[in-house]
Short mmCIF file of C-alpha atoms and ligand atoms in Angstrom, two decimals:
data_model
loop_
_atom_site.label_atom_id
_atom_site.label_comp_id
_atom_site.label_asym_id
_atom_site.label_seq_id
_atom_site.Cartn_x
_atom_site.Cartn_y
_atom_site.Cartn_z
CA UNK V 238 -13.15 31.76 -21.48
CA UNK V 239 -9.63 30.83 -20.31
CA UNK V 240 -8.51 30.90 -16.66
CA UNK V 241 -4.82 31.32 -15.85
CA UNK V 242 -2.98 29.69 -12.96
CA UNK V 243 0.61 29.32 -11.79
CA UNK V 244 -0.16 25.64 -11.22
CA UNK V 245 -2.88 23.27 -12.39
CA UNK V 246 -2.81 19.95 -10.54
CA UNK V 247 -4.62 17.01 -12.10
CA UNK V 248 -5.79 14.65 -9.36
CA UNK V 249 -6.68 15.45 -5.73
CA UNK V 250 -5.10 12.35 -4.20
CA UNK V 251 -2.21 12.03 -1.77
CA UNK V 252 0.42 13.68 -4.01
CA UNK V 253 -1.78 16.26 -5.71
CA UNK V 254 -3.38 17.58 -2.53
CA UNK V 255 -0.05 18.06 -0.77
CA UNK V 256 1.55 19.75 -3.79
CA UNK V 257 -1.44 22.08 -4.35
CA UNK V 258 -1.65 23.07 -0.71
CA UNK V 259 2.09 23.75 -0.35
CA UNK V 260 2.32 25.67 -3.64
CA UNK V 261 -0.64 27.86 -2.60
CA UNK V 262 1.01 28.43 0.78
CA UNK V 263 4.04 29.73 -1.11
CA UNK V 264 1.83 32.26 -2.89
CA UNK V 265 1.06 30.43 -6.15
CA UNK V 266 -2.36 30.68 -7.82
CA UNK V 267 -3.41 27.02 -7.87
CA UNK V 268 -6.29 24.96 -9.28
CA UNK V 269 -6.72 21.24 -8.67
CA UNK V 270 -8.97 19.22 -10.99
CA UNK V 271 -10.53 16.03 -9.59
CA UNK V 272 -12.93 13.76 -11.46
CA UNK V 273 -13.98 11.55 -8.53
CA UNK V 274 -13.58 12.42 -4.84
CA UNK V 275 -11.07 14.65 -3.03
CA UNK V 276 -8.61 12.48 -1.11
CA UNK V 277 -7.89 10.06 -3.94
CA UNK V 278 -7.22 6.35 -3.67
CA UNK V 279 -5.74 6.38 -0.17
CA UNK V 280 -8.69 8.06 1.52
CA UNK V 281 -11.58 6.83 -0.61
CA UNK V 282 -10.69 3.28 -1.68
CA UNK V 283 -7.22 2.43 -0.44
CA UNK V 284 -5.24 2.69 2.79
CA UNK V 285 -7.90 4.23 5.03
CA UNK V 286 -10.98 2.05 4.34
CA UNK V 287 -8.68 -0.96 4.06
CA UNK V 288 -7.20 -0.43 7.52
CA UNK V 289 -10.71 0.05 8.96
CA UNK V 290 -11.73 -3.28 7.41
CA UNK V 291 -8.54 -4.90 8.76
CA UNK V 292 -9.57 -3.79 12.25
CA UNK V 293 -13.03 -5.27 11.64
CA UNK V 294 -11.57 -8.60 10.54
CA UNK V 295 -9.20 -8.85 13.51
CA UNK V 296 -12.07 -9.31 15.97
CA UNK V 297 -12.24 -12.85 14.59
CA UNK V 298 -8.84 -13.75 16.05
CA UNK V 299 -9.59 -11.89 19.27
CA UNK V 300 -12.87 -13.74 19.77
CA UNK V 301 -10.98 -16.94 19.03
CA UNK V 302 -8.53 -16.49 21.91
CA UNK V 303 -10.95 -14.67 24.24
CA UNK V 304 -11.90 -17.87 26.17
CA UNK V 305 -8.23 -18.40 27.10
CA UNK V 306 -8.45 -15.12 29.02
CA UNK V 307 -11.73 -16.13 30.65
CA UNK V 308 -14.09 -14.35 28.26
CA UNK V 309 -17.13 -15.96 26.65
CA UNK V 310 -18.22 -14.01 23.58
CA UNK V 311 -21.22 -14.55 21.37
CA UNK V 312 -20.47 -12.54 18.27
CA UNK V 313 -22.14 -11.84 14.95
CA UNK V 314 -21.06 -9.54 12.14
CA UNK V 315 -23.11 -7.06 10.10
CA UNK V 316 -21.47 -5.95 6.83
CA UNK V 317 -23.84 -3.02 6.06
CA UNK V 318 -22.94 -1.46 9.43
CA UNK V 319 -19.23 -1.61 8.61
CA UNK V 320 -19.75 -0.18 5.10
CA UNK V 321 -21.94 2.66 6.40
CA UNK V 322 -19.53 3.57 9.21
CA UNK V 323 -16.58 3.44 6.80
CA UNK V 324 -18.46 5.78 4.46
CA UNK V 325 -19.09 8.23 7.30
CA UNK V 326 -15.39 8.31 8.15
CA UNK V 327 -14.09 8.77 4.60
CA UNK V 328 -16.69 11.49 3.99
CA UNK V 329 -15.36 13.27 7.09
CA UNK V 330 -11.79 12.94 5.79
CA UNK V 331 -12.82 14.13 2.32
CA UNK V 332 -14.30 17.27 3.89
CA UNK V 333 -11.10 17.83 5.90
CA UNK V 334 -8.95 17.50 2.76
CA UNK V 335 -11.26 19.90 0.90
CA UNK V 336 -11.02 22.46 3.70
CA UNK V 337 -7.23 22.12 3.80
CA UNK V 338 -7.09 22.94 0.10
CA UNK V 339 -9.53 25.83 0.28
CA UNK V 340 -7.88 27.48 3.29
CA UNK V 341 -4.73 28.61 1.40
CA UNK V 342 -6.89 29.51 -1.63
CA UNK V 343 -6.67 26.44 -3.91
CA UNK V 344 -9.52 26.36 -6.44
CA UNK V 345 -11.07 22.86 -6.59
CA UNK V 346 -12.59 22.02 -9.96
CA UNK V 347 -14.69 18.85 -10.12
CA UNK V 348 -14.16 17.62 -13.65
CA UNK V 349 -11.97 15.39 -15.77
CA UNK V 350 -8.82 17.11 -17.04
CA UNK V 351 -6.91 16.46 -20.24
CA UNK V 352 -3.52 17.96 -21.08
CA UNK V 353 -3.67 19.85 -24.38
CA UNK V 354 -0.15 21.32 -24.43
CA UNK V 355 2.83 22.20 -22.23
CA UNK V 356 0.82 24.99 -20.56
CA UNK V 357 -2.81 24.12 -21.16
CA UNK V 358 -5.40 21.78 -19.68
CA UNK V 359 -8.94 21.18 -20.92
CA UNK V 360 -11.86 20.45 -18.60
CA UNK V 361 -13.76 17.67 -20.33
CA UNK V 362 -17.14 18.34 -18.70
CA UNK V 363 -17.14 22.11 -18.85
CA UNK V 364 -15.28 22.19 -22.15
CA UNK V 365 -13.22 25.07 -20.75
CA UNK V 366 -9.45 25.57 -21.17
CA UNK V 367 -7.08 26.44 -18.29
CA UNK V 368 -3.72 28.13 -18.81
CA UNK V 369 -0.98 26.96 -16.48
CA UNK V 370 2.61 28.08 -15.96
CA UNK V 371 3.15 24.59 -14.57
CA UNK V 372 1.07 21.41 -14.77
CA UNK V 373 1.38 18.69 -12.13
CA UNK V 374 0.05 15.27 -13.06
CA UNK V 375 -0.96 13.35 -9.95
CA UNK V 376 -3.54 11.00 -11.43
CA UNK V 377 -2.43 7.88 -9.52
CA UNK V 378 -3.08 4.37 -10.78
CA UNK V 379 -5.95 1.99 -11.37
CA UNK V 380 -6.36 -1.76 -10.89
CA UNK V 381 -5.05 -3.89 -13.75
CA UNK V 382 -7.69 -6.31 -15.02
CA UNK V 383 -6.46 -9.38 -16.93
CA UNK V 384 -7.66 -9.69 -20.52
CA UNK V 385 -9.67 -12.90 -20.15
CA UNK V 386 -13.17 -13.89 -21.27
CA UNK V 387 -15.74 -12.77 -18.68
CA UNK V 388 -13.33 -10.37 -16.92
CA UNK V 389 -16.24 -7.91 -16.52
CA UNK V 390 -17.77 -10.34 -13.98
CA UNK V 391 -14.86 -9.78 -11.62
CA UNK V 392 -14.40 -6.93 -9.16
CA UNK V 393 -11.31 -5.04 -7.98
CA UNK V 394 -10.29 -3.17 -4.84
CA UNK V 395 -12.36 -0.25 -6.21
CA UNK V 396 -15.61 -2.17 -5.76
CA UNK V 397 -14.91 -4.53 -2.87
CA UNK V 398 -15.37 -1.91 -0.14
CA UNK V 399 -18.99 -1.26 -1.11
CA UNK V 400 -20.38 -4.66 -2.05
CA UNK V 401 -24.11 -4.63 -1.25
CA UNK V 402 -23.80 -8.01 0.49
CA UNK V 403 -20.80 -9.99 1.68
CA UNK V 404 -20.42 -12.96 -0.69
CA UNK V 405 -20.53 -16.54 0.58
CA UNK V 406 -17.13 -17.15 -0.97
CA UNK V 407 -14.50 -15.19 -2.88
CA UNK V 408 -11.68 -16.02 -5.24
CA UNK V 409 -8.88 -13.43 -5.21
CA UNK V 410 -6.30 -13.46 -7.95
CA UNK V 411 -2.89 -12.02 -7.09
CA UNK V 412 0.02 -12.44 -4.72
CA UNK V 413 0.87 -8.85 -3.80
CA UNK V 414 0.03 -6.93 -0.66
CA UNK V 415 -3.47 -5.94 -1.78
CA UNK V 416 -4.35 -9.58 -2.55
CA UNK V 417 -3.15 -10.93 0.81
CA UNK V 418 -4.65 -8.05 2.78
CA UNK V 419 -8.08 -8.66 1.26
CA UNK V 420 -7.71 -12.42 1.76
CA UNK V 421 -7.11 -11.68 5.45
CA UNK V 422 -9.97 -9.19 5.69
CA UNK V 423 -12.56 -11.33 3.95
CA UNK V 424 -11.56 -14.58 5.67
CA UNK V 425 -11.69 -12.74 9.01
CA UNK V 426 -15.21 -11.53 8.22
CA UNK V 427 -16.31 -15.10 7.57
CA UNK V 428 -16.06 -15.34 3.77
CA UNK V 429 -14.77 -18.65 2.40
CA UNK V 430 -11.61 -17.31 0.72
CA UNK V 431 -9.38 -18.73 -2.01
CA UNK V 432 -6.29 -16.98 -3.32
CA UNK V 433 -4.92 -17.96 -6.72
CA UNK V 434 -1.47 -16.75 -7.77
CA UNK V 435 0.71 -17.45 -10.79
CA UNK V 436 3.94 -17.53 -8.69
CA UNK V 437 5.12 -20.15 -6.20
CA UNK V 438 4.68 -18.06 -3.04
CA UNK V 439 2.87 -14.84 -2.09
CA UNK V 440 4.64 -11.47 -1.72
CA UNK V 441 7.39 -11.78 -4.31
CA UNK V 442 10.38 -9.61 -3.37
CA UNK V 443 9.76 -9.82 0.38
CA UNK V 444 12.04 -11.64 2.83
CA UNK V 445 11.57 -15.41 2.63
CA UNK V 446 10.72 -15.82 6.35
CA UNK V 447 8.02 -13.16 6.02
CA UNK V 448 6.54 -14.87 2.96
CA UNK V 449 6.47 -18.34 4.46
CA UNK V 450 5.26 -17.04 7.85
CA UNK V 451 2.35 -15.20 6.28
CA UNK V 452 1.56 -18.14 4.04
CA UNK V 453 1.21 -20.33 7.14
CA UNK V 454 -0.88 -17.64 8.84
CA UNK V 455 -3.28 -17.44 5.92
CA UNK V 456 -3.67 -21.21 5.77
CA UNK V 457 -4.22 -21.25 9.54
CA UNK V 458 -7.10 -18.80 9.03
CA UNK V 459 -8.73 -21.01 6.44
CA UNK V 460 -7.53 -19.25 3.27
CA UNK V 461 -7.05 -21.74 0.41
CA UNK V 462 -3.88 -20.99 -1.59
CA UNK V 463 -3.53 -22.12 -5.21
CA UNK V 464 -0.12 -21.44 -6.74
CA UNK V 465 1.27 -21.48 -10.28
CA UNK V 466 -2.24 -21.05 -11.62
CA UNK V 467 -4.19 -18.17 -13.13
CA UNK V 468 -7.84 -17.52 -13.93
CA UNK V 469 -8.41 -18.34 -17.60
CA UNK V 470 -12.05 -17.21 -17.84
CA UNK V 471 -15.13 -16.25 -15.86
CA UNK V 472 -18.76 -17.05 -16.61
CA UNK V 473 -22.07 -16.30 -14.90
CA UNK V 474 -23.53 -19.35 -13.07
CA UNK V 475 -26.84 -18.44 -11.43
CA UNK V 476 -26.07 -15.95 -8.65
CA UNK V 477 -22.42 -16.93 -8.69
CA UNK V 478 -19.38 -16.59 -10.93
CA UNK V 479 -17.73 -19.74 -12.28
CA UNK V 480 -13.97 -19.42 -12.62
CA UNK V 481 -12.07 -21.68 -14.99
CA UNK V 482 -8.41 -21.93 -14.02
CA UNK V 483 -5.39 -22.32 -16.29
CA UNK V 484 -5.27 -26.06 -15.38
CA UNK V 485 -8.81 -26.54 -16.71
CA UNK V 486 -10.56 -26.88 -13.34
CA UNK V 487 -13.82 -24.89 -12.96
CA UNK V 488 -15.37 -23.83 -9.65
CA UNK V 489 -18.15 -21.40 -8.60
CA UNK V 490 -17.54 -18.45 -6.25
CA UNK V 491 -19.78 -15.79 -4.71
CA UNK V 492 -17.39 -13.16 -6.10
CA UNK V 493 -14.09 -12.98 -7.95
CA UNK V 494 -11.63 -10.19 -7.26
CA UNK V 495 -8.61 -9.22 -9.35
CA UNK V 496 -5.66 -7.90 -7.33
CA UNK V 497 -3.24 -8.31 -10.19
CA UNK V 498 -1.30 -5.08 -9.93
CA UNK V 499 -1.97 -1.43 -10.66
CA UNK V 500 -1.42 0.55 -13.86
CA UNK V 501 -0.39 4.23 -13.98
CA UNK V 502 -3.38 6.43 -14.89
CA UNK V 503 -2.18 7.96 -18.16
CA UNK V 504 -4.86 6.72 -20.57
CA UNK V 505 -6.70 9.55 -22.32
CA UNK V 506 -4.70 12.23 -20.49
CA UNK V 507 -3.42 13.77 -23.71
CA UNK V 508 0.23 13.34 -22.76
CA UNK V 509 1.24 12.63 -26.37
CA UNK V 510 -0.04 16.04 -27.48
CA UNK V 511 2.23 17.72 -24.96
CA UNK V 512 5.21 15.44 -25.73
CA UNK V 513 5.43 13.85 -22.25
CA UNK V 514 7.56 10.69 -22.35
CA UNK V 515 6.58 7.45 -20.63
CA UNK V 516 8.74 4.67 -19.18
CA UNK V 517 8.73 1.10 -20.51
CA UNK V 518 6.05 0.23 -17.92
CA UNK V 519 3.77 3.07 -19.03
CA UNK V 520 4.50 5.43 -16.12
CA UNK V 521 5.42 9.10 -16.61
CA UNK V 522 9.22 9.36 -16.81
CA UNK V 523 10.51 11.98 -14.35
CA UNK V 524 13.85 13.17 -13.01
CA UNK V 525 14.85 13.35 -9.32
CA UNK V 526 12.82 16.57 -8.99
CA UNK V 527 9.68 14.96 -10.54
CA UNK V 528 10.08 16.93 -13.78
CA UNK V 529 8.88 15.19 -16.95
CA UNK V 530 10.44 15.42 -20.41
CA UNK V 531 8.45 18.66 -20.84
CA UNK V 532 9.97 21.37 -18.58
CA UNK V 533 6.60 22.86 -17.51
CA UNK V 534 5.02 19.49 -16.70
CA UNK V 535 5.81 17.59 -13.50
CA UNK V 536 4.36 14.34 -12.14
CA UNK V 537 4.23 12.80 -8.66
CA UNK V 538 2.83 9.70 -6.99
CA UNK V 539 1.67 6.40 -8.44
CA UNK V 540 1.52 7.74 -11.99
CA UNK V 541 5.33 7.91 -11.96
CA UNK V 542 5.66 4.24 -10.93
CA UNK V 543 8.42 4.93 -8.39
CA UNK V 544 7.02 3.56 -5.12
CA UNK V 545 3.25 3.19 -5.00
CA UNK V 546 2.69 4.33 -1.43
CA UNK V 547 0.86 7.30 0.06
CA UNK V 548 3.71 8.78 2.13
CA UNK V 549 5.94 8.65 -0.95
CA UNK V 550 3.34 10.48 -3.08
CA UNK V 551 2.93 13.08 -0.33
CA UNK V 552 6.69 13.63 -0.04
CA UNK V 553 7.04 13.91 -3.82
CA UNK V 554 4.19 16.47 -3.91
CA UNK V 555 5.73 18.49 -1.10
CA UNK V 556 9.23 18.46 -2.65
CA UNK V 557 7.78 19.46 -6.03
CA UNK V 558 6.27 22.57 -4.38
CA UNK V 559 9.58 23.28 -2.58
CA UNK V 560 11.51 23.00 -5.81
CA UNK V 561 9.22 24.97 -8.12
CA UNK V 562 7.49 27.47 -5.81
CA UNK V 563 9.89 27.99 -2.90
CA UNK V 564 13.21 28.17 -4.73
CA UNK V 565 14.43 25.23 -2.62
CA UNK V 566 15.18 22.25 -4.90
CA UNK V 567 14.58 18.97 -3.06
CA UNK V 568 14.90 15.44 -4.42
CA UNK V 569 13.06 12.60 -2.63
CA UNK V 570 15.28 9.81 -1.32
CA UNK V 571 13.51 6.59 -2.30
CA UNK V 572 16.16 4.32 -0.76
CA UNK V 573 14.78 3.55 2.74
CA UNK V 574 11.01 3.25 2.60
CA UNK V 575 9.28 1.42 5.45
CA UNK V 576 6.52 -0.84 4.16
CA UNK V 577 3.73 -2.75 5.87
CA UNK V 578 1.40 -5.51 4.85
CA UNK V 579 -1.74 -5.32 6.97
CA UNK V 580 -2.38 -9.01 6.76
CA UNK V 581 -2.80 -11.44 9.63
CA UNK V 582 -0.09 -11.88 10.79
CA UNK V 583 1.06 -8.37 9.95
CA UNK V 584 4.36 -7.60 8.21
CA UNK V 585 6.62 -4.56 8.54
CA UNK V 586 9.87 -4.25 6.58
CA UNK V 587 12.57 -1.73 5.79
CA UNK V 588 15.85 -1.98 3.93
CA UNK V 589 17.45 -4.94 2.24
CA UNK V 590 16.45 -8.60 2.20
CA UNK V 591 19.12 -11.25 2.88
CA UNK V 592 19.90 -11.95 -0.79
CA UNK V 593 20.11 -8.22 -1.56
CA UNK V 594 22.30 -7.46 1.46
CA UNK V 595 24.61 -10.41 0.72
CA UNK V 596 25.51 -8.82 -2.63
CA UNK V 597 26.78 -5.74 -0.72
CA UNK V 598 29.41 -7.66 1.28
CA UNK V 599 29.61 -9.90 4.34
CA UNK V 600 26.54 -9.72 6.57
CA UNK V 601 25.25 -11.06 9.88
CA UNK V 602 21.63 -12.13 10.37
CA UNK V 603 19.94 -12.03 13.77
CA UNK V 604 16.68 -13.95 13.95
CA UNK V 605 14.11 -14.36 16.73
CA UNK V 606 11.10 -16.66 16.40
CA UNK V 607 8.63 -17.05 19.25
CA UNK V 608 4.94 -17.25 20.17
CA UNK V 609 3.50 -13.77 20.74
CA UNK V 610 2.63 -13.44 24.44
CA UNK V 611 -0.99 -12.68 23.54
CA UNK V 612 -1.34 -16.27 22.27
CA UNK V 613 0.45 -18.12 25.06
CA UNK V 614 -2.71 -18.87 27.05
CA UNK V 615 -4.46 -20.32 23.99
CA UNK V 616 -3.67 -23.24 21.72
CA UNK V 617 -2.53 -20.93 18.89
CA UNK V 618 0.94 -21.93 17.76
CA UNK V 619 1.67 -19.10 15.31
CA UNK V 620 5.17 -17.65 15.61
CA UNK V 621 6.32 -14.05 15.51
CA UNK V 622 9.51 -13.41 13.51
CA UNK V 623 11.96 -10.52 13.96
CA UNK V 624 15.02 -10.31 11.75
CA UNK V 625 17.87 -7.82 11.75
CA UNK V 626 20.42 -7.86 8.93
CA UNK V 627 23.66 -6.00 9.62
CA UNK V 628 27.04 -5.51 8.08
CA UNK V 629 29.56 -8.02 9.47
CA UNK V 630 30.67 -7.74 13.11
CA UNK V 631 27.94 -5.47 14.37
CA UNK V 632 28.15 -2.93 11.57
CA UNK V 633 25.41 -0.82 9.98
CA UNK V 634 21.86 -2.19 10.08
CA UNK V 635 20.89 -2.93 6.48
CA UNK V 636 17.46 -4.48 6.87
CA UNK V 637 14.78 -5.18 9.42
CA UNK V 638 11.88 -7.58 8.80
CA UNK V 639 9.09 -8.23 11.27
CA UNK V 640 6.12 -10.61 11.10
CA UNK V 641 3.53 -10.51 13.84
CA UNK V 642 1.39 -8.20 15.97
CA UNK V 643 2.45 -4.55 15.82
CA UNK V 644 4.96 -5.08 13.00
CA UNK V 645 3.91 -1.94 11.11
CA UNK V 646 4.14 0.32 14.15
CA UNK V 647 7.56 -1.13 15.06
CA UNK V 648 9.02 -0.72 11.59
CA UNK V 649 8.01 2.94 11.41
CA UNK V 650 10.20 3.60 14.47
CA UNK V 651 13.05 1.39 13.23
CA UNK V 652 13.08 3.66 10.14
CA UNK V 653 14.44 6.50 12.28
CA UNK V 654 17.74 4.90 13.46
CA UNK V 655 18.17 3.22 10.07
CA UNK V 656 17.81 6.58 8.32
CA UNK V 657 20.57 7.88 10.62
CA UNK V 658 22.83 5.01 9.58
CA UNK V 659 22.58 3.19 12.93
CA UNK V 660 24.76 0.17 13.64
CA UNK V 661 24.00 -2.98 15.62
CA UNK V 662 25.91 -1.36 18.53
CA UNK V 663 23.48 1.59 18.45
CA UNK V 664 20.54 -0.80 18.70
CA UNK V 665 22.30 -2.66 21.57
CA UNK V 666 22.78 0.59 23.49
CA UNK V 667 19.01 1.08 23.72
CA UNK V 668 17.54 -0.22 26.98
CA UNK V 669 15.03 -3.01 26.38
CA UNK V 670 11.35 -2.46 27.15
CA UNK V 671 9.89 -5.50 28.84
CA UNK V 672 7.70 -7.36 28.19
CA UNK V 673 7.42 -6.45 24.53
CA UNK V 674 8.13 -8.14 21.22
CA UNK V 675 10.24 -5.20 20.04
CA UNK V 676 12.77 -5.74 22.83
CA UNK V 677 14.15 -8.61 20.74
CA UNK V 678 15.55 -5.99 18.34
CA UNK V 679 17.84 -4.54 21.01
CA UNK V 680 18.81 -7.77 22.82
CA UNK V 681 20.21 -9.92 20.00
CA UNK V 682 23.55 -11.41 21.13
CA UNK V 683 25.26 -13.60 18.48
CA UNK V 684 24.17 -13.75 14.84
CA UNK V 685 21.82 -16.66 14.03
CA UNK V 686 23.79 -17.13 10.79
CA UNK V 687 26.03 -15.12 8.50
CA UNK V 688 26.81 -14.66 4.81
CA UNK V 689 30.48 -14.70 3.85
CA UNK V 690 31.51 -14.08 0.25
CA UNK V 691 27.81 -14.25 -0.70
CA UNK V 692 27.36 -17.75 0.77
CA UNK V 693 25.15 -18.55 3.78
CA UNK V 694 27.13 -20.01 6.69
CA UNK V 695 25.37 -21.72 9.64
CA UNK V 696 21.67 -21.32 10.51
P1 FAD W 1653 -4.25 8.82 -6.04
O1 FAD W 1653 -4.38 8.91 -4.58
O2 FAD W 1653 -4.68 7.59 -6.70
O3 FAD W 1653 -5.05 10.06 -6.64
C1 FAD W 1653 -5.22 10.26 -8.00
C2 FAD W 1653 -6.47 11.08 -8.21
O4 FAD W 1653 -6.49 11.55 -9.56
C3 FAD W 1653 -7.75 10.28 -8.04
O5 FAD W 1653 -8.59 10.92 -7.09
C4 FAD W 1653 -8.39 10.25 -9.43
O6 FAD W 1653 -9.80 10.27 -9.39
C5 FAD W 1653 -7.83 11.52 -10.03
N1 FAD W 1653 -7.76 11.53 -11.50
C6 FAD W 1653 -7.19 10.60 -12.31
N2 FAD W 1653 -7.25 10.99 -13.59
C7 FAD W 1653 -7.86 12.22 -13.60
C8 FAD W 1653 -8.19 13.15 -14.62
N3 FAD W 1653 -7.88 12.94 -15.91
N4 FAD W 1653 -8.82 14.30 -14.27
C9 FAD W 1653 -9.14 14.56 -12.96
N5 FAD W 1653 -8.85 13.71 -11.97
C10 FAD W 1653 -8.20 12.56 -12.27
N6 FAD W 1653 -0.42 3.03 0.34
C11 FAD W 1653 0.14 3.08 1.57
O7 FAD W 1653 1.09 3.84 1.79
N7 FAD W 1653 -0.31 2.28 2.59
C12 FAD W 1653 -1.37 1.44 2.43
O8 FAD W 1653 -1.75 0.73 3.36
C13 FAD W 1653 -1.98 1.39 1.15
N8 FAD W 1653 -3.04 0.58 0.94
C14 FAD W 1653 -3.66 0.58 -0.27
C15 FAD W 1653 -4.75 -0.26 -0.46
C16 FAD W 1653 -5.38 -0.31 -1.68
C17 FAD W 1653 -6.56 -1.21 -1.86
C18 FAD W 1653 -4.90 0.51 -2.75
C19 FAD W 1653 -5.58 0.46 -4.08
C20 FAD W 1653 -3.82 1.34 -2.58
C21 FAD W 1653 -3.18 1.38 -1.34
N9 FAD W 1653 -2.08 2.19 -1.11
C22 FAD W 1653 -1.48 2.21 0.12
C23 FAD W 1653 -1.49 2.99 -2.20
C24 FAD W 1653 -1.92 4.46 -2.11
O9 FAD W 1653 -3.33 4.55 -2.08
C25 FAD W 1653 -1.37 5.21 -3.30
O10 FAD W 1653 0.04 5.02 -3.36
C26 FAD W 1653 -1.64 6.70 -3.22
O11 FAD W 1653 -3.01 6.96 -3.13
C27 FAD W 1653 -1.06 7.40 -4.45
O12 FAD W 1653 -1.37 8.75 -4.45
P2 FAD W 1653 -1.44 9.56 -5.80
O13 FAD W 1653 -1.57 11.00 -5.41
O14 FAD W 1653 -0.35 9.18 -6.69
O15 FAD W 1653 -2.77 9.08 -6.53
#
């Protein structure tokens, strides 16, 4: 038997759910096929559980400074309680996502889908074929696992949330945001944490002050950093895993986690049979409207390798539905995307870094570095950093980089004036809110240093 739909969405994650729901709202007959759990990476094993675990880990710092405010705290941590409560919350969200799909009439099919042609999808479990006027591929990505001997002994972000017991120690390989976030989480929960990275500093591509500030913060919290090194092999050693590094050193760890990037989920999807072209990095190649090389097949979210973030996948899914089912073509602007790293200290950034901005012309850099007020009664010396990069002489704000408490929340709001093309003068016009860290952004007087003709002057 063959079922016919206006739209078959493969993957009920951030992008797929939004696209399916919007298309159904516009009157399309929609089916979404999901092989795991409705909600996708973000809800089930990404942003949401991660942020909950970040909150859990932050009690460590709070307990640390509590005596400076007169509190005496005797604390202990129970991992199974956190895992169980996390599970309850993501199950609640999964149900809410399911209801949001079913309300406008989206048919949810729990199966694995394979594309068999420009207008056909096969359900692997049921063996049934679906006809589709349009197919939307929203299959996301999966953790990349290095091809090394013993790699199967390692875990990834997929497994770390549900470990039966918290390991004594962990080795995390990687230098991106997932690696540093889990280093923060696990160290905060009391796990002896080592991070090994092939580069010479974490968070490649981020502003240098953010990178060095977080590096110091991690070290301060007991995270061991090993640079310019990789894991060459893993082997079982009793209850532990022995990691041999590229320099020949071997050491045992309670667990080893790979956070070495994510790969677009295209394997076994049957894209070749439909003639869908991929990019050099193995993502689905799409145009500004998320259309692939096959006119009836679109793709949104991580599988397109544009910006691997939930709000971006959601926006791409929404604009796909606008374009195809509401006769309102919309292209997503990927140029000003606020980004956070939920590490300790936290990072929030938007726009250009100094080296990027300096290639666009002369720029001014305003920099504030100070102890967050929360720490001033304790012996903690960690600094907060706020940086504003503008065109010369108070022109347009090109970049904003914040390291410290509340950075993510601040940068979301900075995204609004920056999206409107705000200048330094617009920021200055705002009345300061005191006492806050964010007031630094509207009270900068003279630049801390400038770039003229691409060269740094002063500072
Ligand atoms: P996904 O949400 O990954 O959904 C894809 C779905 O497709 C999955 O449910 C999968 O099971 C299903 N699927 C795949 N193949 C098939 C098939 N053949 N048949 C049927 N179903 C299939 N982003 C942020 O913005 N902020 C964060 O703080 C953040 N933290 C993260 C932390 C971690 C640990 C990870 C891993 C990711 C994080 N992300 C974060 C990224 C975010 O989760 C992704 O960008 C987002 O989920 C992408 O949405 P998507 O719709 O493209 O794919």
